[in-house]
PDB file of C-alpha atoms in Angstrom:
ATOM      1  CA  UNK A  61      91.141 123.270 152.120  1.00 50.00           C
ATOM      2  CA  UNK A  62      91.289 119.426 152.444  1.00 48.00           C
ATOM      3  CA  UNK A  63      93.244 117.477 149.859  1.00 45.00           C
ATOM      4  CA  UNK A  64      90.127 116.227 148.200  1.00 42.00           C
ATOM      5  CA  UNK A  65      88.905 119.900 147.272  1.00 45.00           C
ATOM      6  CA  UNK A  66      92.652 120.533 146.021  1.00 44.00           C
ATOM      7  CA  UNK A  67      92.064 117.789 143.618  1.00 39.00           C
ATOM      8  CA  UNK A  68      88.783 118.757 142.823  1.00 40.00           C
ATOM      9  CA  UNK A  69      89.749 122.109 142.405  1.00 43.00           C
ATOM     10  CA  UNK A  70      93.059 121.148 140.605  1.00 42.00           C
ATOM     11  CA  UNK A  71      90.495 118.967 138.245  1.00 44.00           C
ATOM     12  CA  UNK A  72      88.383 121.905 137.759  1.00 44.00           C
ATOM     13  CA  UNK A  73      90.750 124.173 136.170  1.00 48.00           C
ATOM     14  CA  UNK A  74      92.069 121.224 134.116  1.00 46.00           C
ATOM     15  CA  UNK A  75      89.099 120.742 132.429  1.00 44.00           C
ATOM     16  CA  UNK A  76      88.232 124.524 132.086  1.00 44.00           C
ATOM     17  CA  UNK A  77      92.058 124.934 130.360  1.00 44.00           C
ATOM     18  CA  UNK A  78      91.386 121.466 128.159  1.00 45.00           C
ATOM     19  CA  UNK A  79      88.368 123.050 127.076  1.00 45.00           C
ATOM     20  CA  UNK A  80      89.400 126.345 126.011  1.00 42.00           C
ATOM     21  CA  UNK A  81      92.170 124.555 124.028  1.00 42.00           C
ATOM     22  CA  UNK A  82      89.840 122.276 122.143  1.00 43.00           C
ATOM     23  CA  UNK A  83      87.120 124.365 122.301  1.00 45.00           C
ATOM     24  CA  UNK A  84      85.466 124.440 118.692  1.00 51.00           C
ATOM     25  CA  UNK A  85      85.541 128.657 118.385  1.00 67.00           C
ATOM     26  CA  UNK A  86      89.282 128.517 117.249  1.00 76.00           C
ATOM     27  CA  UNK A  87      88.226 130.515 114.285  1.00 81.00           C
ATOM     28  CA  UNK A  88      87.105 134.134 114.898  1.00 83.00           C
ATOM     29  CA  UNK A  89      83.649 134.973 113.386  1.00 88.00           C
ATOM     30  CA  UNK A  90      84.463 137.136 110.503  1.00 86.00           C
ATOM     31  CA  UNK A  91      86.918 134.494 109.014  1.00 86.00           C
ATOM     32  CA  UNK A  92      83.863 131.923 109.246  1.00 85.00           C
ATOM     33  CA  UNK A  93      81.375 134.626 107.818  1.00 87.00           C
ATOM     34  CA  UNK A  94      84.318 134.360 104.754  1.00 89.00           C
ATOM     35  CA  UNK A  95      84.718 130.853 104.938  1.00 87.00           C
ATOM     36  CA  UNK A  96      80.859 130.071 104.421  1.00 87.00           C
ATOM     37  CA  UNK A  97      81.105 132.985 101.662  1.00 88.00           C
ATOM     38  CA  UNK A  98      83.859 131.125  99.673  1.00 89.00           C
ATOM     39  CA  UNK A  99      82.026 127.884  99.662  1.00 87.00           C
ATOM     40  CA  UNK A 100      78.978 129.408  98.707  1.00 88.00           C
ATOM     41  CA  UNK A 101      80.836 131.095  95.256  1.00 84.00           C
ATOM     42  CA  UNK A 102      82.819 128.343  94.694  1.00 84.00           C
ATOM     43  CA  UNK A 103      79.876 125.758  95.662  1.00 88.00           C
ATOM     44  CA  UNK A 104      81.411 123.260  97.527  1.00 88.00           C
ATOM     45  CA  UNK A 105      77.931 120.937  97.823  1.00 89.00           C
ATOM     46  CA  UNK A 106      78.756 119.626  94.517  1.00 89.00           C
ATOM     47  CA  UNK A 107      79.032 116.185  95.031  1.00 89.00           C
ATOM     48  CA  UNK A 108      81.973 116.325  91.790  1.00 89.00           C
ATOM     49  CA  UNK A 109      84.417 117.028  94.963  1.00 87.00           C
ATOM     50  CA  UNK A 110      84.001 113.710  96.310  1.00 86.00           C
ATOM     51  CA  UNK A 111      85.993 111.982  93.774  1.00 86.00           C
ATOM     52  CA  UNK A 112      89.389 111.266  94.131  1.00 85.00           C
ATOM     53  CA  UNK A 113      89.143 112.059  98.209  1.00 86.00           C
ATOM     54  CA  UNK A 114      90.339 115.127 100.707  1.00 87.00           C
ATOM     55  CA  UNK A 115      93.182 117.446  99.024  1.00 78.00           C
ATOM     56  CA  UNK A 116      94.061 117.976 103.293  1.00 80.00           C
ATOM     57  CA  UNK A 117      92.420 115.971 105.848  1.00 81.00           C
ATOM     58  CA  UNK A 118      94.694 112.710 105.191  1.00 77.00           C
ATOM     59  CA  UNK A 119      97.442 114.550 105.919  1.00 74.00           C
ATOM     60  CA  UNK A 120      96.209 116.337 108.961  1.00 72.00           C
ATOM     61  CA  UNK A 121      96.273 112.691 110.613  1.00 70.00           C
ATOM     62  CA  UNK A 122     100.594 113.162 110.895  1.00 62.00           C
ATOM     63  CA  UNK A 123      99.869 116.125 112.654  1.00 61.00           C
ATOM     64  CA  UNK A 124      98.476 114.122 115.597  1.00 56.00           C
ATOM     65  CA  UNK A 125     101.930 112.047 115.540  1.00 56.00           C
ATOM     66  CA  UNK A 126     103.981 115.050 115.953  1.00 54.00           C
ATOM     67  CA  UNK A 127     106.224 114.417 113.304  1.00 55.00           C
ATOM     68  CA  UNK A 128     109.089 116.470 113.615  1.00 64.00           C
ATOM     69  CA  UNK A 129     111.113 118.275 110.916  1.00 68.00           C
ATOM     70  CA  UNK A 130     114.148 116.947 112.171  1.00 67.00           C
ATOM     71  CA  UNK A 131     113.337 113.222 111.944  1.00 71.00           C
ATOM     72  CA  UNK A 132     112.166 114.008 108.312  1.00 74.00           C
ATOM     73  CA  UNK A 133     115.452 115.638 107.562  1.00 75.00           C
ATOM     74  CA  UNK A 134     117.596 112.645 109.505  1.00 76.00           C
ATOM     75  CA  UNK A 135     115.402 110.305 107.342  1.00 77.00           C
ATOM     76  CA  UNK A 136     116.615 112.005 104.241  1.00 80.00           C
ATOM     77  CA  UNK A 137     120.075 112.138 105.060  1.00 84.00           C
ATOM     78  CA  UNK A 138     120.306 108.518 106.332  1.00 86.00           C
ATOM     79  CA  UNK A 139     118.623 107.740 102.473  1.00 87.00           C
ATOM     80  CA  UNK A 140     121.147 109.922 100.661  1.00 89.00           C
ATOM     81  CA  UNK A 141     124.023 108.134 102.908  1.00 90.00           C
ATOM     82  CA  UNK A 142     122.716 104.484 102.080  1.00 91.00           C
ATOM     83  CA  UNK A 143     122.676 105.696  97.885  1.00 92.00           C
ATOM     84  CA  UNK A 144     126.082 107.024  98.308  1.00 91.00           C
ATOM     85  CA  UNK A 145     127.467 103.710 100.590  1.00 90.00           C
ATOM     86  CA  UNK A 146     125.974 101.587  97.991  1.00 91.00           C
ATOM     87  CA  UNK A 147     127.909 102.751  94.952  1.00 90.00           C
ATOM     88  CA  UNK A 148     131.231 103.024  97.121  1.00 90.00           C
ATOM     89  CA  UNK A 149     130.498  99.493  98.053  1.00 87.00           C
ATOM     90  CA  UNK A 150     129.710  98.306  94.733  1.00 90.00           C
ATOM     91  CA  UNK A 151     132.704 100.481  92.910  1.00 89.00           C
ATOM     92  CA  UNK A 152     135.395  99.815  95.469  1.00 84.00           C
ATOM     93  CA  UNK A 153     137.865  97.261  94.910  1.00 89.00           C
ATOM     94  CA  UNK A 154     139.985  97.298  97.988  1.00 88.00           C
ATOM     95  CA  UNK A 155     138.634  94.588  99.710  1.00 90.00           C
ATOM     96  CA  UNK A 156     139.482  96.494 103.503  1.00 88.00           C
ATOM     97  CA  UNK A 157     137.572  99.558 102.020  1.00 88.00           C
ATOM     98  CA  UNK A 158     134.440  97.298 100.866  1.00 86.00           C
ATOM     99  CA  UNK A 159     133.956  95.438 104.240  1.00 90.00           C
ATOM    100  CA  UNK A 160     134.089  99.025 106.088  1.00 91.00           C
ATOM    101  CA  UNK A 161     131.765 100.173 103.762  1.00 89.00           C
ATOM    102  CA  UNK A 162     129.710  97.519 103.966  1.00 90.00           C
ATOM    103  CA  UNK A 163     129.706  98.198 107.890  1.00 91.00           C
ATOM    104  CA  UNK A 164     128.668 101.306 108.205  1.00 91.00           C
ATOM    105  CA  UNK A 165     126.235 100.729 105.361  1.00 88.00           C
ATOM    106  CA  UNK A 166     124.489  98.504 107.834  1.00 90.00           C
ATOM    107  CA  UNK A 167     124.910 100.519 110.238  1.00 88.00           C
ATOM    108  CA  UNK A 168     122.861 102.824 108.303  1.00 87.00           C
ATOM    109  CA  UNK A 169     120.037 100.609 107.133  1.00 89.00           C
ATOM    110  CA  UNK A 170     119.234  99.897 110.806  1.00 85.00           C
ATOM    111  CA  UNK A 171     118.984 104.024 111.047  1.00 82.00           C
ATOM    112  CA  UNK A 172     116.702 103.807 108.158  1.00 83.00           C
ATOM    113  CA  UNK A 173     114.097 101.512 110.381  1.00 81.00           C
ATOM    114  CA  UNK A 174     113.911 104.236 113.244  1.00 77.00           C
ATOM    115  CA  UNK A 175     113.236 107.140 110.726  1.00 71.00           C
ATOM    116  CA  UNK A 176     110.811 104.719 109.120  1.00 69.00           C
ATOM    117  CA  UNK A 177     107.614 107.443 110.132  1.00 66.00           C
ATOM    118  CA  UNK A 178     109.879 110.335 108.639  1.00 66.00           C
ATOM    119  CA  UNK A 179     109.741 108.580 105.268  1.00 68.00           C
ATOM    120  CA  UNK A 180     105.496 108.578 105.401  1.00 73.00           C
ATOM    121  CA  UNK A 181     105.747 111.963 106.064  1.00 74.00           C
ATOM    122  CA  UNK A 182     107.785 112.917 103.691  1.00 75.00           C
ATOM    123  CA  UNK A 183     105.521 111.372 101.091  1.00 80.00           C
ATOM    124  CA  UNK A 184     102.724 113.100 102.080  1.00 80.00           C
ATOM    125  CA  UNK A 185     104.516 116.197 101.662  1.00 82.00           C
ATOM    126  CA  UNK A 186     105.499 114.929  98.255  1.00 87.00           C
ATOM    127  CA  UNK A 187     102.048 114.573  97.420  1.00 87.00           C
ATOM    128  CA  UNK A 188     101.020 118.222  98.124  1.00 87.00           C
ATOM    129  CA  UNK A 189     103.505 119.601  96.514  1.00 89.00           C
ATOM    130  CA  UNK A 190     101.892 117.918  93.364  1.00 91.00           C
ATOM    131  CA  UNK A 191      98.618 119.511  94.195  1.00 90.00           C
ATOM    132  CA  UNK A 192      97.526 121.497  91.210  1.00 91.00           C
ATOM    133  CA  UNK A 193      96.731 124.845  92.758  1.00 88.00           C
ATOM    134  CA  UNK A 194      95.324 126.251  89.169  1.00 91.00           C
ATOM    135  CA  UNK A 195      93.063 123.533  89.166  1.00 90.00           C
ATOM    136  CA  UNK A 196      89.172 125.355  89.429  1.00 90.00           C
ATOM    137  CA  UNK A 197      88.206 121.697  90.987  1.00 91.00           C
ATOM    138  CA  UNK A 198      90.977 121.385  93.310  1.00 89.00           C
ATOM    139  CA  UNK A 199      89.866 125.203  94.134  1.00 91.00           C
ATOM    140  CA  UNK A 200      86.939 124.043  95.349  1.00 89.00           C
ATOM    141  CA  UNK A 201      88.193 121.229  97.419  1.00 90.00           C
ATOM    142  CA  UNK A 202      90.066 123.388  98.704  1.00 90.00           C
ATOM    143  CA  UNK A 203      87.698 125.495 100.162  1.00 90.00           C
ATOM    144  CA  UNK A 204      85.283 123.190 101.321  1.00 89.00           C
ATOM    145  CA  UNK A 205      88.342 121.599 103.505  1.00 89.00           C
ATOM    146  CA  UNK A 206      89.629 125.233 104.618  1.00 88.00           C
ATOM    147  CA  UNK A 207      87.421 125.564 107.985  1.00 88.00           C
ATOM    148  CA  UNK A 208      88.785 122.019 109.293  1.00 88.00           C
ATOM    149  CA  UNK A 209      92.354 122.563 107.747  1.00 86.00           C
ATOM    150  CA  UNK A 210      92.108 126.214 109.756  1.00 86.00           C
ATOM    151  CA  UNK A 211      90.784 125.104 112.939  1.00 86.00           C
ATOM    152  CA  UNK A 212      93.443 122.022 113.277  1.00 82.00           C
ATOM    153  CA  UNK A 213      95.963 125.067 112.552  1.00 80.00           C
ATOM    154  CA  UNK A 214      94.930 127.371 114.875  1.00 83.00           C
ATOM    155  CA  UNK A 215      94.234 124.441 117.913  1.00 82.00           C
ATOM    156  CA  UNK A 216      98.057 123.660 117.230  1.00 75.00           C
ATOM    157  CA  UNK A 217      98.988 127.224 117.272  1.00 75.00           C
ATOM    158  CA  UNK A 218      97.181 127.637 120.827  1.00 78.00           C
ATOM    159  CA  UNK A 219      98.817 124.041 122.011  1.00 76.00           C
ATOM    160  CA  UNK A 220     101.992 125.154 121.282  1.00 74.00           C
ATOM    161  CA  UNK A 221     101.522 128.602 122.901  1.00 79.00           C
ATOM    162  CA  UNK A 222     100.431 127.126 125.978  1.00 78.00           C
ATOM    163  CA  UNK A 223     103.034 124.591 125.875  1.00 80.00           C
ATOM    164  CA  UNK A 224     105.647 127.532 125.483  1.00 79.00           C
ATOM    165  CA  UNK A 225     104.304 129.791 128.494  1.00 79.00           C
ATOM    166  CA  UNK A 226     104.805 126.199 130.541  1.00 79.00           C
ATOM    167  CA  UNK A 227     107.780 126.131 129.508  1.00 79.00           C
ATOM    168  CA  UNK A 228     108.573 129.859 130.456  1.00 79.00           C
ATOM    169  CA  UNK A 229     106.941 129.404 133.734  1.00 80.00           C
ATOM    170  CA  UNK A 230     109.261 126.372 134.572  1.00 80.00           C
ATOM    171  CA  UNK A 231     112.859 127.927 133.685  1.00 80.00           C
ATOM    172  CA  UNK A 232     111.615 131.507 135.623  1.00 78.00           C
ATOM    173  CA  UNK A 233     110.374 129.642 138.663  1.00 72.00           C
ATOM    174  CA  UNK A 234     112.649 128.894 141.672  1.00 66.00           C
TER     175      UNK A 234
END
């Protein structure tokens, strides 16, 4: 085989494995059959559940940026540290003590601006913990979102699966 088949074959099973992973049959066929049951009971065609916009998809879109917990955390902690600097600063009344505070202080302010994505993140999170799950309207929002919500789940699921038997594969090879 000449190097231009390799790639072509190489290609080949690239595109076959990108398209099983983004393939739109994520979601088995009874949980669709349910899905499409739902929204027919809680009729999610009523065009009430366009006000006020999507409950989910917004927040689907951090997904994409891989946000990771440990950024949000390191965001939180840098915030907690700048509140707590502050008041040392501003209570303090050895002058040595201020100007070190005052240091690391901005030290931590310019931590603040790298975890700056952490903090929108955290917001959103904010903002669906305020969801009113009793709400029958929020109900139904819910459910007419579920089959993107679920499929974005499950295609992460798979990526990360995939990315783990890589993984795997790497350390166990010689």
């Amino acid at each position: 085989m000449n190097s231009l088949q390799s790639l072509l074959l190489l290609n080949a099973i690239g595109l076959v494995t990108f398209g099983c992973v983004y393939s739109g049959e994520v979601i088995p066929d009874n949980v669709k059959k349910d899905i499409l049951q739902l929204e027919e009971h809680y009729k999610t065609n009523d065009p009430i559940l366009a006000s006020g916009g999507p409950l989910f998809l917004n927040v689907l879109k951090y997904f994409d940026k891989q946000e990771s917990g440990d950024k949000i955390l390191l965001n939180e902690i840098v915030n907690v540290y700048i509140d707590i600097l502050k008041n040392m600063k501003d209570t303090t009344e050895d002058q040595r003590s201020k100007n070190s505070t005052q240091h690391v202080y901005s030290e931590m302010e310019k931590l603040k601006a790298r975890f700056a994505s952490g903090a929108d993140t955290l917001k959103e999170l904010k903002k669906l913990w305020e969801i009113k799950t009793s709400d029958p309207i929020v109900q139904r929002k819910a459910i007419l979102e579920l089959k993107q919500v679920l499929e974005k789940a499950m295609r992460i699921k798979k990526l990360q699966k995939n990315m783990q038997k890589r993984r795997r594969r790497r350390v166990n090879s010689p």
